[in-house]
Amino acid sequence: MSQLNIKLNGVETSIEAGIDGFKLFTDKSVIALRVNGEARDLAYRPVSGDAVEGILISEPDGLAILRHSTAHVLAQAVQTIRPEAKLGIGPAITDGFYYDFDVEQPFTPEELRAIEKQMDRIVRSGQRFVRRVSNEAAAAIELADEPYKLELIGLKGSSADLGDGAAEVGAGELTIYDNVDPQSGETIWKDLCRGPHVPSTRTVGNAYSLTRVAAAYWRGNENNKQLQRIYGTAWATKDDLKAHQERLEEAAKRDHRRLGQELDLFSFPEEIGSGLAVFHPKGGIMRRVMEDYSRKRHEESGYEFVYSPHITKSNLFEISGHLAWYADGMFPPMKLDQEVNELGHVTKQGQDYYLKPMNCPFHILVYRSQSRSYRDLPMRLFEFGSVYRYEKSGVLHGLTRVRGMTQDDAHLFVTQDQMEAELTNVLNFVLGLLRDYGLDDFYLELSTREEGNPKFVGADEIWERATNTLAKVAQDSGLELVPDPGGAAFYGPKISVQARDAIGRTWQMSTIQLDFNLPERFDLEYTSSDGSRQRPVMIHRALFGSVERFFGVLTEHYAGHFPPWLAPVQVVGVPVASEFGDYLDEIAVKLRARGVRVSIDHSDDRMQKKILNHTKAKVPFMLIAGGQDRDNGAVSFRFRDGSQENGIPVDVAIERILEAINTKAQV
RNA sequence: GCUUCCUUGGCGCAAUUGGUAGCGCACCGCACUUGUAAUGCGGGGGUUGCGGGUUCGAGUCCCGCAGGGAGCUCCA
């Protein structure tokens, strides 16, 4: 046999010509090959000069192949049970996979279980995934019954944007994967697919599960038909699957909607309407503490506080351009003052008033209320501004996506020369403040304009300068920077600060936007040192995004175990018997005098019951006192984790509590 | 907005094929006076989200609306 030279796992190796990946890697945990950087099936036969590595089932690329192969098994199972189901696409996604089907009747949960059973049978039957190169004409005939696949083949020909469909056809050769029965050699099922796949359905194993069914627009376009999408999760081992399910349970326990109910923080009364929250006393305390601290920091950093009304005549948003671009996202107008005679003719022109979806035009009017000099700049106007947006009903989600919210909104008016320094300033201010609230793992996203999209207004060179300035500031921060092309606001590019929470999920927090457009629209000016009229640049920035949303994110981050400075009740006193209640009341008086939020539980519950109740309420400090403590002028701490320290002198206990509050420590 | 599922006392849940609403927690009262995650007894509270329809009879079936969950699309 002739030999050929390849680079095997980085080492120059001579192998027999014509042997495939199965021979090169006998380790069963190798499920595919990486050939010259590209994933291939194990059946691939290396040619001279190839750089070949094994892809392990446990590595990210391997998991993606496993998940995509599981999607094929799902599709085969569905077509076994519902032969009329037409195939959409079936890619791997984070933690799993999905496959879209066009079916007359949506899948029921019971049917999902039947499909899982059928998948098990397919997995056990050990069908081989066999790659076959086809061409557009042949595939079109072969897949005549699969209209969506035909569309993808057509799109491939036209080099249109395939989106998620890239997994099916992608670049290069058009391929079909046959599922071949190992005994008979018969092809049982096939799918248009770029691959690669695991060698056999048996490799899929048993660490997968179908999770839910939902509708999804074909090719992600809401003008297209909705297909039924089945989601699943798939892992290398059963333990990994279990760990994943436990992570989901952990996330569910932290859900701010659930904790908001359990901890009595806020609610969404049906009578008020979707996406409109009320904060209860406990949530109200937290919100006030959050806002007070933010105000204090803004004051220290040179911001000035303004207030503006919740409604305005339409004219304001016509000038700003919001009505032209975002009327759909605004609550419809209140039509006022119009008078009509008996004949239906308008005798007095009315006015349309809108609830404000943004604060910027109001702050602009504050700026414009008098002639400004370069000496006034930078001018930093801050407001907790309540805005209302008519979010589509399907997107509302707890406090994180609402119809009424309060932004911690500021608009900075600066000269072109001050722009970069001020942006750097703002970014550092934002990051510092977020850290104070307990978030400390960040990365930045730079959202820029999409070429040729008419949504973005303003001259090219202005966009370029704004984008370059933001990019420089972002880079100088030293934080990881992720590009987000097309994500800019219509009036300018933005940096957004993304924060990772305690269990690694990322949340978009603050945004900093540069805007040359609104100063133009409102004809803003300042007199420069040489007496000439100049146009200021605007910086929009919200740090929490909205107070509501930030509240929700912090709730999930802390899983309701708020650090003492934020906790609605910081200390609860539990007397061992009611006769010790007075003693605790004396301590409570001292704590209250120092501003601590403390209550003493005088109810006639057993003390064990009281401990249970306050543990469930996630109170940071419980102070327990009985005869021994009273005799010694002491108190006993019980902490959230159930640990305790007995016999702490009262003054020491008070200092410890104050220390924790003042340093914003977590306990 | 679209697809789909859901809605029973403050909260979490039950109610066989449509037969006239139960439980736990919470709440109120009484007793107990307690040393680290549920003391005992008793009591009150729901025309089953709202509006229509089918039926002798609807929490259960049908239609509409509202609110919620999941996903899609969207997010100035």
CSV table of C-alpha atoms in Angstrom, one decimal, chain A residues 15 26 30 47 68 98 149 165 221 248 250 261 263 295 309 316 401 422 430 447-448 462 475 491 585 593 598 628:
chain,number,residue,atom,x,y,z
A,15,ILE,CA,-0.3,6.8,7.1
A,26,THR,CA,-10.1,4.1,17.8
A,30,VAL,CA,-13.7,10.9,19.1
A,47,VAL,CA,-5.3,13.1,1.7
A,68,HIS,CA,-27.3,18.4,15.4
A,98,TYR,CA,-34.3,22.2,17.5
A,149,LYS,CA,-35.5,22.1,1.6
A,165,GLY,CA,-30.3,27.4,7.1
A,221,ASN,CA,-39.2,36.4,9.1
A,248,LEU,CA,-32.4,25.2,34.9
A,250,GLU,CA,-31.5,26.9,39.9
A,261,GLN,CA,-44.2,37.2,44.8
A,263,LEU,CA,-40.8,38.2,49.1
A,295,ARG,CA,-28.7,60.2,43.1
A,309,PRO,CA,-43.7,65.7,32.6
A,316,LEU,CA,-42.0,67.4,20.4
A,401,ARG,CA,-39.7,44.1,29.7
A,422,GLU,CA,-16.5,62.7,28.7
A,430,VAL,CA,-21.1,53.5,35.0
A,447,SER,CA,-23.4,48.7,18.3
A,448,THR,CA,-22.9,50.3,14.9
A,462,ILE,CA,-20.7,61.9,11.3
A,475,GLN,CA,-10.9,49.7,23.6
A,491,TYR,CA,-29.6,58.5,15.6
A,585,ASP,CA,-37.0,46.3,71.5
A,593,ALA,CA,-31.4,55.5,65.7
A,598,VAL,CA,-35.2,46.4,62.0
A,628,GLN,CA,-28.6,34.2,79.0
